Amino acid sequence: MAGQEAKNDQGRLAEVAGLERDRALLGRASTAERVADILRDRITEGYFPPGARLSEESIGGALGVSRNTLREAFRLLTHERLLVHELNRGVFVRVVTVEDLDDIYRVRTLVECAAVRGLGQGPYDARVKDAVAAIEAAVRAGEAASGEREWQDLSTANIRFHQGIVALAGSPRTDDLMRGVLAELRLVFHVMADPRRFHAPYLTRNRQIVEALQAGDATEAERLLHSYLEDSRVQLSGAYARHIAEE
């Protein structure tokens, strides 16, 4: 038991140490929102895995922020369903339920498909062309990661792909909404044992979607995307349900 506690302590120290590099991102106008941005990114990257307890003292010291500022950041991320506060125990990275996962995909389908549908048929203006170029860059990054067998990088590239799809709408509010939704989805992937299994098969489909967008065919791109999301939901939801049942 003592050995396990020591191992856990070492793990927590390693988690916090990297935050010191993020301290410069806060600048002089340190705010709870900026702290939340940093922690959200770290949670999305798997730096703090689902179920991990977040230490106010360690994180606040690493970022050089007050306890009140950190607590406000925690509150913001709790509202986004990334953290959960447990009475007399502290704040933890949330563990997503199977029902949550299905709802995440419901929101993704509504928003992502609408973003593509709203383009209409091409040719597109410069803003949309830039957004499509960003999507294509995410596809290339995913292909490169797969070739190098860097499966976590592949997972990140896939998230960037879907963020790019949402950005087609040209709506900062929608971007903010989906940033939280995709971060919550990432919590699911962090507890699955084989990220390659859940991302590599979709590389070809990512490429097909971006090629349809480049051709100005939003109807075909939306059809491909809708099928993609439904197949992904069925595969991931089934695997996640089995994982939860085994815990």
Coordinates of C-alpha atoms in Angstrom, one line a residue:
M1 CA 0.0 0.0 0.0
A2 CA 2.8 2.4 0.9
G3 CA 4.6 1.6 -2.3
Q4 CA 1.5 2.4 -4.3
E5 CA 1.0 5.7 -2.5
A6 CA 4.6 6.7 -3.2
K7 CA 4.0 5.8 -6.9
N8 CA 0.9 7.9 -7.0
D9 CA 2.7 10.8 -5.3
Q10 CA 5.4 10.6 -8.0
G11 CA 2.8 10.6 -10.7
R12 CA 1.1 13.7 -9.3
L13 CA 4.5 15.5 -9.1
A14 CA 5.2 14.6 -12.7
E15 CA 1.7 15.9 -13.8
V16 CA 2.2 19.2 -12.0
A17 CA 5.8 19.8 -13.1
G18 CA 4.8 20.4 -16.7
L19 CA 2.4 23.1 -15.7
E20 CA 5.2 25.4 -14.8
R21 CA 6.0 25.8 -18.5
D22 CA 2.4 27.0 -19.0
R23 CA 2.8 29.8 -16.4
A24 CA 4.1 32.2 -19.1
L25 CA 0.8 31.8 -21.0
L26 CA -1.0 33.6 -18.2
G27 CA 0.8 36.9 -18.7
R28 CA 0.2 39.8 -16.4
A29 CA -3.6 39.6 -16.6
S30 CA -4.0 36.2 -14.9
T31 CA -7.6 35.2 -15.0
A32 CA -9.7 32.2 -14.1
E33 CA -10.6 31.8 -17.8
R34 CA -7.0 31.6 -18.9
V35 CA -6.3 29.1 -16.1
A36 CA -9.3 27.1 -17.3
D37 CA -8.0 27.2 -20.9
I38 CA -4.7 25.8 -19.8
L39 CA -6.2 23.0 -17.7
R40 CA -8.8 22.2 -20.4
D41 CA -6.0 21.7 -22.9
R42 CA -4.0 19.6 -20.4
I43 CA -7.1 17.4 -19.7
T44 CA -7.7 17.1 -23.4
E45 CA -4.1 15.9 -23.9
G46 CA -4.5 13.3 -21.2
Y47 CA -2.1 15.1 -18.9
F48 CA -4.7 14.7 -16.1
P49 CA -6.5 11.4 -16.8
P50 CA -10.1 10.6 -15.9
G51 CA -10.5 10.0 -12.2
A52 CA -7.3 12.0 -11.3
R53 CA -7.6 14.3 -8.3
L54 CA -6.5 17.9 -8.9
S55 CA -4.5 19.4 -6.1
E56 CA -5.2 23.1 -5.5
E57 CA -1.9 23.6 -3.8
S58 CA 0.3 21.9 -6.4
I59 CA -1.5 23.3 -9.5
G60 CA -1.9 26.8 -8.0
G61 CA 1.8 26.8 -7.1
A62 CA 2.9 25.6 -10.6
L63 CA 0.8 28.3 -12.3
G64 CA 1.5 31.0 -9.7
V65 CA -2.2 31.8 -9.2
S66 CA -4.3 32.3 -6.1
R67 CA -6.5 29.6 -4.6
N68 CA -9.6 31.7 -5.4
T69 CA -8.6 32.0 -9.1
L70 CA -7.9 28.3 -9.3
R71 CA -11.2 27.5 -7.7
E72 CA -13.0 29.7 -10.2
A73 CA -11.2 27.9 -13.0
F74 CA -12.3 24.5 -11.5
R75 CA -15.9 25.8 -11.3
L76 CA -15.8 26.8 -15.0
L77 CA -14.5 23.3 -16.0
T78 CA -17.0 21.6 -13.8
H79 CA -19.7 23.5 -15.6
E80 CA -18.2 22.1 -18.9
R81 CA -18.5 18.6 -17.4
L82 CA -14.8 18.0 -17.5
L83 CA -14.4 18.1 -13.7
V84 CA -16.5 17.0 -10.8
H85 CA -16.4 18.2 -7.2
E86 CA -16.8 15.5 -4.5
L87 CA -17.7 16.7 -1.0
N88 CA -14.8 16.4 1.5
R89 CA -12.7 14.7 -1.2
G90 CA -11.8 17.4 -3.7
V91 CA -11.9 18.0 -7.4
F92 CA -11.5 15.2 -9.9
V93 CA -11.3 14.8 -13.7
R94 CA -14.7 13.4 -14.6
V95 CA -15.3 9.9 -15.7
V96 CA -17.7 9.9 -18.6
T97 CA -20.7 7.5 -18.6
V98 CA -22.0 5.5 -21.6
E99 CA -25.1 7.7 -21.6
D100 CA -22.9 10.8 -21.7
L101 CA -21.0 9.3 -24.7
D102 CA -24.2 8.8 -26.7
D103 CA -25.3 12.4 -25.9
I104 CA -21.8 13.7 -27.0
Y105 CA -22.3 12.0 -30.4
R106 CA -25.8 13.4 -30.6
V107 CA -24.5 16.9 -30.2
R108 CA -21.6 16.3 -32.6
T109 CA -23.9 15.1 -35.3
L110 CA -26.2 18.1 -34.9
V111 CA -23.4 20.6 -35.0
E112 CA -20.8 19.1 -37.4
C113 CA -23.3 18.1 -40.0
A114 CA -25.0 21.5 -39.8
A115 CA -21.7 23.3 -40.2
V116 CA -21.1 21.4 -43.5
R117 CA -24.7 21.7 -44.7
G118 CA -24.6 25.5 -44.2
L119 CA -21.8 25.8 -46.8
G120 CA -24.1 25.0 -49.7
Q121 CA -22.5 24.1 -53.0
G122 CA -19.1 25.7 -54.0
P123 CA -17.1 27.5 -55.1
Y124 CA -16.5 28.9 -51.6
D125 CA -15.1 32.2 -50.4
A126 CA -11.6 32.8 -48.9
R127 CA -12.7 32.2 -45.3
V128 CA -14.2 28.7 -46.1
K129 CA -11.2 27.8 -48.3
D130 CA -8.9 28.6 -45.4
A131 CA -11.0 26.5 -43.1
V132 CA -10.9 23.6 -45.6
A133 CA -7.1 24.0 -45.8
A134 CA -6.9 23.7 -42.0
I135 CA -9.0 20.5 -42.2
E136 CA -6.8 19.1 -44.9
A137 CA -3.7 19.9 -42.8
A138 CA -5.3 17.9 -39.9
V139 CA -5.8 15.0 -42.3
R140 CA -2.2 15.1 -43.4
A141 CA -1.1 15.2 -39.7
G142 CA -3.1 12.2 -39.0
E143 CA -1.7 10.3 -41.9
A144 CA 1.8 11.1 -40.9
A145 CA 1.2 10.1 -37.3
S146 CA -0.3 6.8 -38.5
G147 CA 2.8 6.2 -40.7
E148 CA 5.0 6.8 -37.7
R149 CA 2.8 4.7 -35.4
E150 CA 2.3 7.7 -33.1
W151 CA -1.2 6.8 -32.0
Q152 CA -1.8 9.6 -29.5
D153 CA -0.7 12.1 -32.1
L154 CA -3.2 10.5 -34.5
S155 CA -5.9 11.0 -31.9
T156 CA -5.0 14.6 -31.5
A157 CA -5.0 15.1 -35.3
N158 CA -8.5 13.5 -35.5
I159 CA -9.7 16.0 -32.9
R160 CA -8.2 18.8 -34.9
F161 CA -10.0 17.5 -38.0
H162 CA -13.4 17.7 -36.2
Q163 CA -12.6 21.1 -34.8
G164 CA -11.9 22.2 -38.3
I165 CA -15.3 20.9 -39.5
V166 CA -17.0 22.9 -36.8
A167 CA -15.0 26.0 -37.8
L168 CA -16.6 25.9 -41.3
A169 CA -19.6 27.6 -39.6
G170 CA -17.5 30.7 -38.9
S171 CA -19.1 30.9 -35.4
P172 CA -16.9 31.6 -32.4
R173 CA -19.7 30.5 -30.1
T174 CA -20.0 27.1 -31.9
D175 CA -16.3 26.7 -31.7
D176 CA -16.4 27.3 -28.0
L177 CA -19.3 24.8 -27.6
M178 CA -17.5 22.1 -29.5
R179 CA -14.2 22.6 -27.8
G180 CA -15.8 21.5 -24.6
V181 CA -17.7 18.7 -26.2
L182 CA -14.6 17.3 -27.9
A183 CA -12.6 17.7 -24.7
E184 CA -15.2 15.6 -23.0
L185 CA -15.0 13.0 -25.7
R186 CA -11.2 12.9 -25.3
L187 CA -11.8 11.7 -21.7
V188 CA -13.3 8.6 -23.2
F189 CA -10.4 7.9 -25.5
H190 CA -7.9 8.3 -22.6
V191 CA -9.3 5.2 -20.8
M192 CA -9.4 3.0 -23.9
A193 CA -6.4 0.7 -24.3
D194 CA -5.9 1.0 -28.1
P195 CA -6.3 4.5 -29.7
R196 CA -5.1 3.1 -33.0
R197 CA -8.2 0.9 -33.2
F198 CA -10.5 3.9 -32.8
H199 CA -8.8 6.4 -35.1
A200 CA -6.7 4.7 -37.8
P201 CA -9.8 3.1 -39.6
Y202 CA -11.2 6.6 -40.1
L203 CA -8.2 8.2 -41.8
T204 CA -9.5 7.2 -45.3
R205 CA -12.9 8.6 -44.4
N206 CA -11.4 11.9 -43.2
R207 CA -9.6 12.1 -46.5
Q208 CA -12.9 11.5 -48.5
I209 CA -14.7 14.2 -46.5
V210 CA -12.0 16.8 -47.1
E211 CA -11.8 15.9 -50.8
A212 CA -15.6 16.4 -51.1
L213 CA -15.2 19.8 -49.4
Q214 CA -12.4 20.8 -51.7
A215 CA -14.6 19.9 -54.7
G216 CA -17.3 22.2 -53.3
D217 CA -19.7 19.3 -52.8
A218 CA -21.2 20.0 -49.3
T219 CA -24.0 17.5 -49.9
E220 CA -21.6 14.6 -50.3
A221 CA -19.4 15.8 -47.5
E222 CA -22.3 15.9 -45.1
R223 CA -23.5 12.4 -46.2
L224 CA -20.0 11.0 -45.6
L225 CA -19.7 12.8 -42.2
H226 CA -23.1 11.6 -40.9
S227 CA -22.3 8.0 -41.7
Y228 CA -18.8 8.4 -40.2
L229 CA -20.2 9.8 -36.9
E230 CA -22.8 7.1 -36.6
D231 CA -20.3 4.3 -37.2
S232 CA -17.9 5.9 -34.8
R233 CA -20.6 6.2 -32.1
V234 CA -21.6 2.5 -32.4
Q235 CA -18.0 1.3 -32.3
L236 CA -16.9 3.5 -29.4
S237 CA -20.0 3.2 -27.3
G238 CA -20.0 -0.6 -27.4
A239 CA -16.3 -0.8 -26.5
Y240 CA -16.6 1.8 -23.8
A241 CA -19.6 0.0 -22.3
R242 CA -17.6 -3.2 -22.1
H243 CA -14.7 -1.3 -20.5
I244 CA -16.9 0.3 -17.9
A245 CA -18.5 -3.1 -17.1
E246 CA -15.0 -4.6 -16.5
E247 CA -13.9 -1.8 -14.1

